[in-house]
Coordinates of C-alpha atoms in Angstrom, one line a residue:
M1 CA -97.1 -4.5 22.5
K2 CA -97.1 -2.3 19.3
K3 CA -96.8 0.8 21.5
N4 CA -93.9 -0.6 23.3
L5 CA -92.2 -1.5 20.0
F6 CA -92.8 2.0 18.7
F7 CA -91.4 3.5 21.9
I8 CA -88.3 1.3 21.6
C9 CA -87.7 2.3 18.0
C10 CA -88.1 6.0 18.8
L11 CA -85.7 5.6 21.7
L12 CA -83.1 3.9 19.5
M13 CA -83.5 6.6 16.9
L14 CA -83.1 9.3 19.5
Q15 CA -80.0 7.6 20.9
H16 CA -78.6 7.4 17.3
V17 CA -79.2 11.1 16.9
V18 CA -77.6 11.9 20.2
V19 CA -74.6 9.7 19.5
S20 CA -74.2 11.3 16.0
Q21 CA -74.3 14.7 17.5
N22 CA -71.8 13.8 20.1
D23 CA -69.6 12.3 17.4
S24 CA -69.9 15.5 15.4
L25 CA -69.1 17.6 18.5
S26 CA -66.2 15.3 19.3
I27 CA -64.8 15.6 15.7
G28 CA -65.2 19.4 15.8
K29 CA -63.5 19.6 19.2
K30 CA -60.5 17.5 18.0
V31 CA -60.2 19.7 14.9
L32 CA -60.3 22.8 17.0
T33 CA -57.7 21.4 19.4
K34 CA -55.3 20.5 16.5
L35 CA -55.8 23.8 14.6
T36 CA -55.1 25.9 17.7
S37 CA -52.1 23.9 18.8
Y38 CA -49.9 25.3 16.0
N39 CA -49.3 28.1 13.7
W40 CA -49.7 27.0 10.1
E41 CA -47.0 28.0 7.6
K42 CA -48.0 28.0 3.9
D43 CA -46.2 25.3 1.9
Y44 CA -47.7 25.2 -1.5
V45 CA -50.9 25.0 -3.6
D46 CA -51.8 22.2 -6.0
M47 CA -54.7 20.8 -7.9
K48 CA -56.6 17.6 -7.1
D49 CA -54.5 15.8 -9.8
G50 CA -51.3 16.7 -7.9
S51 CA -50.0 19.4 -10.2
I52 CA -48.3 22.1 -8.2
L53 CA -49.4 25.7 -9.1
L54 CA -46.9 28.6 -9.5
D55 CA -47.4 30.8 -6.5
P56 CA -46.8 34.5 -7.2
S57 CA -45.6 35.0 -3.6
V58 CA -42.8 32.4 -4.0
G59 CA -39.5 34.2 -4.1
K60 CA -40.8 37.3 -2.4
K61 CA -39.5 38.2 1.1
A62 CA -42.9 37.3 2.6
V63 CA -44.3 34.9 5.2
M64 CA -47.8 33.4 4.7
C65 CA -49.4 31.6 7.6
L66 CA -52.7 31.0 9.4
I67 CA -53.2 31.4 13.1
F68 CA -56.3 29.9 14.8
R69 CA -57.5 30.8 18.3
K70 CA -59.8 28.9 20.6
N71 CA -62.3 31.8 20.7
G72 CA -63.2 31.3 17.0
T73 CA -61.0 34.1 15.7
G74 CA -57.9 33.9 13.6
T75 CA -55.3 35.8 11.6
F76 CA -54.0 35.4 8.0
I77 CA -50.4 36.7 7.8
H78 CA -49.2 37.7 4.3
G79 CA -45.9 39.5 4.3
E80 CA -46.4 42.7 6.4
N81 CA -50.2 42.4 6.2
A82 CA -52.4 40.7 8.8
S83 CA -56.0 40.0 8.1
P84 CA -58.4 39.0 10.9
F85 CA -61.1 36.4 10.3
R86 CA -63.7 34.4 12.2
F87 CA -64.1 30.6 11.8
Q88 CA -66.4 27.7 12.7
I89 CA -65.9 24.0 12.5
A90 CA -68.6 21.5 11.5
D91 CA -67.2 17.9 11.3
S92 CA -64.4 18.2 8.7
I93 CA -65.7 21.5 7.3
L94 CA -63.9 24.6 8.2
I95 CA -65.9 27.8 7.7
I96 CA -63.8 31.0 7.4
N97 CA -65.7 34.2 7.0
A98 CA -68.7 32.3 5.7
V99 CA -66.6 30.4 3.1
E100 CA -66.6 26.6 3.5
Y101 CA -63.4 24.6 3.2
K102 CA -63.1 20.8 3.3
I103 CA -60.2 19.5 5.5
H104 CA -58.6 16.5 3.9
K105 CA -55.6 16.1 6.3
L106 CA -54.9 17.5 9.7
N107 CA -52.2 16.1 12.0
D108 CA -49.2 17.4 13.9
F109 CA -47.3 18.0 10.7
E110 CA -49.7 19.1 8.0
L111 CA -53.0 20.8 7.2
V112 CA -54.5 20.2 3.8
F113 CA -57.8 21.7 2.7
D114 CA -59.7 23.0 -0.3
Q115 CA -62.7 25.2 -0.9
Y116 CA -65.9 23.1 -0.4
L117 CA -67.7 23.2 -3.7
P118 CA -69.9 20.1 -3.9
N119 CA -71.1 20.7 -7.5
T120 CA -67.8 21.6 -8.9
N121 CA -65.6 19.2 -10.9
D122 CA -62.6 18.1 -8.8
D123 CA -60.2 19.2 -11.6
G124 CA -61.0 22.8 -11.0
I125 CA -60.5 22.8 -7.2
K126 CA -57.3 24.1 -5.6
R127 CA -55.8 22.3 -2.7
F128 CA -53.9 24.3 0.0
H129 CA -51.0 22.7 2.0
Y130 CA -49.8 24.2 5.3
L131 CA -47.1 23.0 7.7
A132 CA -47.5 22.9 11.4
T133 CA -45.0 25.0 13.4
T134 CA -44.6 26.5 16.8
D135 CA -42.7 29.4 15.3
S136 CA -44.2 32.9 15.4
P137 CA -44.5 34.8 12.0
T138 CA -41.3 36.7 12.9
E139 CA -39.5 33.5 13.6
I140 CA -40.7 32.0 10.4
Y141 CA -39.4 35.0 8.5
L142 CA -36.1 34.8 10.3
R143 CA -35.8 31.1 9.4
K144 CA -36.9 31.3 5.8
H145 CA -35.3 34.5 4.6
I146 CA -32.5 35.6 7.0
K147 CA -31.0 32.3 8.4
P148 CA -29.0 32.9 11.5
F149 CA -25.7 31.0 11.3
I150 CA -24.3 30.1 14.7
S151 CA -23.8 31.3 18.2
I152 CA -20.3 32.7 18.3
S153 CA -19.9 33.8 22.0
A154 CA -20.8 33.0 25.5
L155 CA -23.4 35.7 25.2
K156 CA -25.2 33.7 22.6
D157 CA -24.7 36.4 20.0
T158 CA -26.0 35.2 16.6
A159 CA -23.9 35.5 13.5
F160 CA -26.0 35.7 10.3
L161 CA -24.9 34.5 6.9
F162 CA -24.3 37.3 4.5
N163 CA -27.7 37.7 2.8
E164 CA -30.1 40.2 1.3
E165 CA -31.8 41.1 4.6
V166 CA -29.0 41.3 7.1
Y167 CA -25.7 42.7 5.8
P168 CA -23.1 45.3 6.7
E169 CA -22.2 48.2 4.3
F170 CA -18.7 48.4 2.7
L171 CA -17.0 51.7 2.5
G172 CA -14.1 50.7 0.2
N173 CA -14.7 51.6 -3.5
L174 CA -12.5 49.7 -6.0
Y175 CA -12.9 52.3 -8.7
T176 CA -12.3 55.6 -6.8
N177 CA -10.0 54.3 -4.1
K178 CA -12.0 56.5 -1.7
T179 CA -14.4 55.7 1.1
Q180 CA -18.1 56.4 0.8
H181 CA -21.4 55.7 2.5
T182 CA -24.4 55.9 0.3
G183 CA -26.9 53.4 1.8
Q184 CA -25.7 50.5 -0.3
T185 CA -27.8 47.6 -1.7
F186 CA -26.9 44.0 -1.0
E187 CA -25.5 43.7 -4.6
E188 CA -23.3 46.7 -4.2
V189 CA -21.9 45.5 -0.9
H190 CA -21.2 42.0 -2.4
G191 CA -19.6 43.4 -5.6
D192 CA -17.5 46.1 -3.9
S193 CA -16.2 43.9 -1.1
Y194 CA -15.5 40.9 -3.3
N195 CA -13.6 43.1 -5.9
F196 CA -11.7 45.0 -3.3
I197 CA -10.4 41.7 -1.6
E198 CA -9.7 40.1 -5.0
K199 CA -7.7 43.1 -6.2
A200 CA -5.7 43.3 -2.9
F201 CA -5.0 39.5 -3.2
L202 CA -3.9 39.7 -6.9
E203 CA -1.5 42.6 -6.2
N204 CA 0.5 40.4 -3.7
I205 CA 0.8 37.1 -5.7
P206 CA 2.5 36.2 -9.0
K207 CA 0.7 37.3 -12.2
N208 CA -1.4 34.6 -13.9
T209 CA -1.6 32.5 -10.7
E210 CA -4.4 29.9 -11.1
G211 CA -6.3 28.4 -8.2
V212 CA -9.5 28.2 -6.2
F213 CA -9.8 29.6 -2.7
K214 CA -12.9 29.2 -0.5
V215 CA -12.8 31.4 2.5
S216 CA -15.1 32.5 5.4
F217 CA -14.8 35.5 7.7
T218 CA -17.0 37.5 10.1
V219 CA -17.6 41.2 10.2
N220 CA -18.4 41.9 13.8
T221 CA -20.6 44.5 15.5
K222 CA -17.7 47.0 15.5
G223 CA -17.1 46.7 11.8
L224 CA -13.9 44.6 12.3
V225 CA -13.0 41.5 10.4
Q226 CA -12.4 38.3 12.5
D227 CA -12.5 34.5 12.4
I228 CA -10.9 34.3 8.9
V229 CA -10.7 30.7 7.7
V230 CA -9.4 29.4 4.4
N231 CA -11.7 26.4 4.1
E232 CA -10.3 25.1 0.8
S233 CA -7.3 26.1 -1.3
T234 CA -5.5 24.7 -4.4
Q235 CA -2.5 27.0 -3.7
E236 CA -1.9 26.9 0.0
A237 CA 1.3 28.9 -0.3
Y238 CA -0.9 32.0 -1.0
N239 CA -3.4 31.5 1.8
A240 CA -1.7 34.0 4.0
K241 CA -1.9 36.6 1.2
L242 CA -5.6 36.0 0.9
V243 CA -6.0 36.4 4.7
G244 CA -4.0 39.7 4.5
A245 CA -6.3 40.9 1.7
I246 CA -9.4 40.3 3.8
L247 CA -7.7 42.0 6.8
S248 CA -7.1 45.1 4.6
T249 CA -10.9 45.7 4.7
N250 CA -10.7 46.3 8.5
R251 CA -12.6 49.5 9.5
L252 CA -14.1 49.7 6.0
W253 CA -17.3 48.1 7.2
I254 CA -20.5 49.6 8.8
P255 CA -21.9 46.8 11.0
A256 CA -25.1 45.0 10.0
T257 CA -28.3 46.1 11.8
W258 CA -31.6 44.2 12.0
Q259 CA -34.6 45.3 14.0
N260 CA -32.5 48.1 15.6
K261 CA -29.8 45.7 16.9
K262 CA -26.3 45.2 15.5
Y263 CA -25.3 41.7 14.4
P264 CA -22.1 40.0 13.3
V265 CA -22.3 38.6 9.7
K266 CA -20.5 35.6 8.4
F267 CA -19.2 35.8 4.8
Q268 CA -18.4 32.8 2.5
Y269 CA -16.6 33.8 -0.6
I270 CA -15.0 31.7 -3.4
F271 CA -12.1 33.3 -5.4
Q272 CA -11.3 31.5 -8.6
L273 CA -8.2 32.7 -10.4
V274 CA -7.8 31.8 -14.1
K275 CA -4.6 32.1 -16.0
E276 CA -5.0 34.3 -19.1
K277 CA -4.3 32.5 -22.4
P278 CA -4.6 35.3 -25.0
N279 CA -3.2 33.4 -28.0
L280 CA -5.7 30.6 -28.2
I281 CA -6.5 29.4 -31.7
E282 CA -8.5 26.2 -31.3
F283 CA -11.8 26.0 -29.5
D284 CA -11.5 24.4 -26.1
P285 CA -14.9 23.7 -24.6
V286 CA -13.6 23.3 -21.1
L287 CA -11.7 26.6 -21.2
Y288 CA -14.7 28.3 -22.9
N289 CA -17.0 27.3 -20.0
E290 CA -14.4 28.4 -17.5
Y291 CA -14.2 31.8 -19.2
F292 CA -18.0 32.1 -19.6
N293 CA -18.6 31.3 -15.9
R294 CA -15.9 33.6 -14.8
A295 CA -17.3 36.5 -16.8
N296 CA -20.8 35.8 -15.4
S297 CA -19.4 36.0 -11.9
L298 CA -17.8 39.3 -12.7
M299 CA -20.9 40.7 -14.3
A300 CA -23.0 39.7 -11.3
R301 CA -20.6 41.7 -9.1
K302 CA -20.9 44.7 -11.6
N303 CA -17.3 44.5 -12.7
Y304 CA -18.5 45.1 -16.2
D305 CA -15.2 46.2 -17.7
K306 CA -13.4 43.0 -16.8
A307 CA -16.4 40.9 -17.7
V308 CA -16.4 42.4 -21.2
K309 CA -12.8 41.4 -21.7
I310 CA -13.5 37.8 -20.8
Y311 CA -16.7 37.5 -22.8
T312 CA -14.6 38.7 -25.7
K313 CA -12.2 35.8 -25.2
C314 CA -15.3 33.5 -25.6
V315 CA -16.3 35.3 -28.8
L316 CA -12.8 34.9 -30.3
M317 CA -12.9 31.2 -29.6
T318 CA -16.1 30.4 -31.6
D319 CA -18.7 32.0 -33.8
D320 CA -21.4 30.3 -31.8
A321 CA -20.8 32.3 -28.6
I322 CA -24.3 33.7 -28.8
E323 CA -25.0 33.9 -25.1
A324 CA -21.6 35.5 -24.5
I325 CA -22.4 38.2 -27.0
Y326 CA -25.8 38.9 -25.4
K327 CA -24.0 39.1 -22.0
R328 CA -21.3 41.4 -23.4
A329 CA -24.0 43.7 -24.8
E330 CA -25.6 43.9 -21.4
C331 CA -22.3 44.9 -19.9
Y332 CA -21.8 47.6 -22.5
E333 CA -25.3 48.9 -21.8
A334 CA -24.7 49.0 -18.1
M335 CA -21.4 50.9 -18.7
K336 CA -23.4 53.3 -21.0
I337 CA -21.3 52.3 -24.0
T338 CA -24.4 52.1 -26.2
K339 CA -22.5 52.0 -29.5
N340 CA -20.8 48.7 -28.6
A341 CA -24.0 47.2 -27.2
C342 CA -25.8 48.1 -30.5
S343 CA -23.0 46.6 -32.5
D344 CA -23.4 43.3 -30.6
W345 CA -27.2 43.3 -31.0
S346 CA -26.9 44.2 -34.7
Y347 CA -24.6 41.2 -35.2
L348 CA -27.0 38.8 -33.4
A349 CA -30.0 40.2 -35.3
S350 CA -28.1 39.5 -38.6
K351 CA -28.1 35.8 -37.5
G352 CA -31.9 35.9 -37.3
L353 CA -32.2 36.2 -33.6
K354 CA -35.5 38.0 -32.9
K355 CA -34.6 39.0 -29.3
A356 CA -31.5 40.8 -30.6
E357 CA -33.5 42.5 -33.4
K358 CA -36.1 43.7 -30.8
L359 CA -33.4 45.1 -28.5
F360 CA -31.7 46.8 -31.5
L361 CA -34.9 48.4 -32.6
E362 CA -35.8 49.5 -29.1
K363 CA -32.5 50.9 -28.0
C364 CA -30.5 51.8 -31.2
A365 CA -32.8 52.5 -34.2
K366 CA -33.9 56.0 -33.0

């Protein structure tokens, strides 16, 4: 009787072990199936308390993702670099190149894991969040950083929004009135084309016209402008003049190319015309902000000369135009008028501003 009881107990224990092993194998198989069903796009990293960490890769033109394969190999994509790895699965533990990670969430939307450190305080453990996607790394990059706009023809040609990765070059130079091709940066194309259109527009409308004009147009694969639409206008009588200014850039474009193929690019520009009021005496906060934002826009487009004039209007309105003076000094420096930049920094330093004092000592006190 005792022998039978002992045999039954052993059998039950063996069944329990077998069932546990099967459960473990079942969990591992489910994890493998889920991991290999998607590519995993990096979302963010946080700590166990939920505080999100600043990721140095954020803002860079890079894609970070994990790719798992059923044969136990994988690839970590980081920008243009691809690092191979081998992995194993034990229950909810994911072992990548001998480093153990604990999976906390795995479904058709998200993968969350952290490095498995049993004897480490949770406060010191980073948690990695990845999103499930069927996109390839190239498609992720396209979606995140290039953003195709719409299909514009029966051939399903894609128009891209004007952006830092896919853009045409602009041959019209506002300052020399000549055409040139020097391998332009995105900022140069933006500034030169915007200033060219704005100048052509202003030459054909009454002086001191005020208004806001939101416009879109496409530069096609032949470098021609098409599909011009004034989406918003506070002075509709001048819409045709703006369209004409945009058309004047025809044949001044070199078509955008991405991965050895030409693409049309859709531009969306806002032109804000502000009437000059040179004889202001009292400080007007609304007008001050209007001037300051206008000058910032000009500075961003490298139209430094005009930006200086408008920053000066801000300075003449109030003694507290600290940021406007800093910005004006930056413009002077960019224009290589160091004497004026030093004068602005010296004035700000006299008001006890350490940043200005440092700039003056570095660039002027030589």
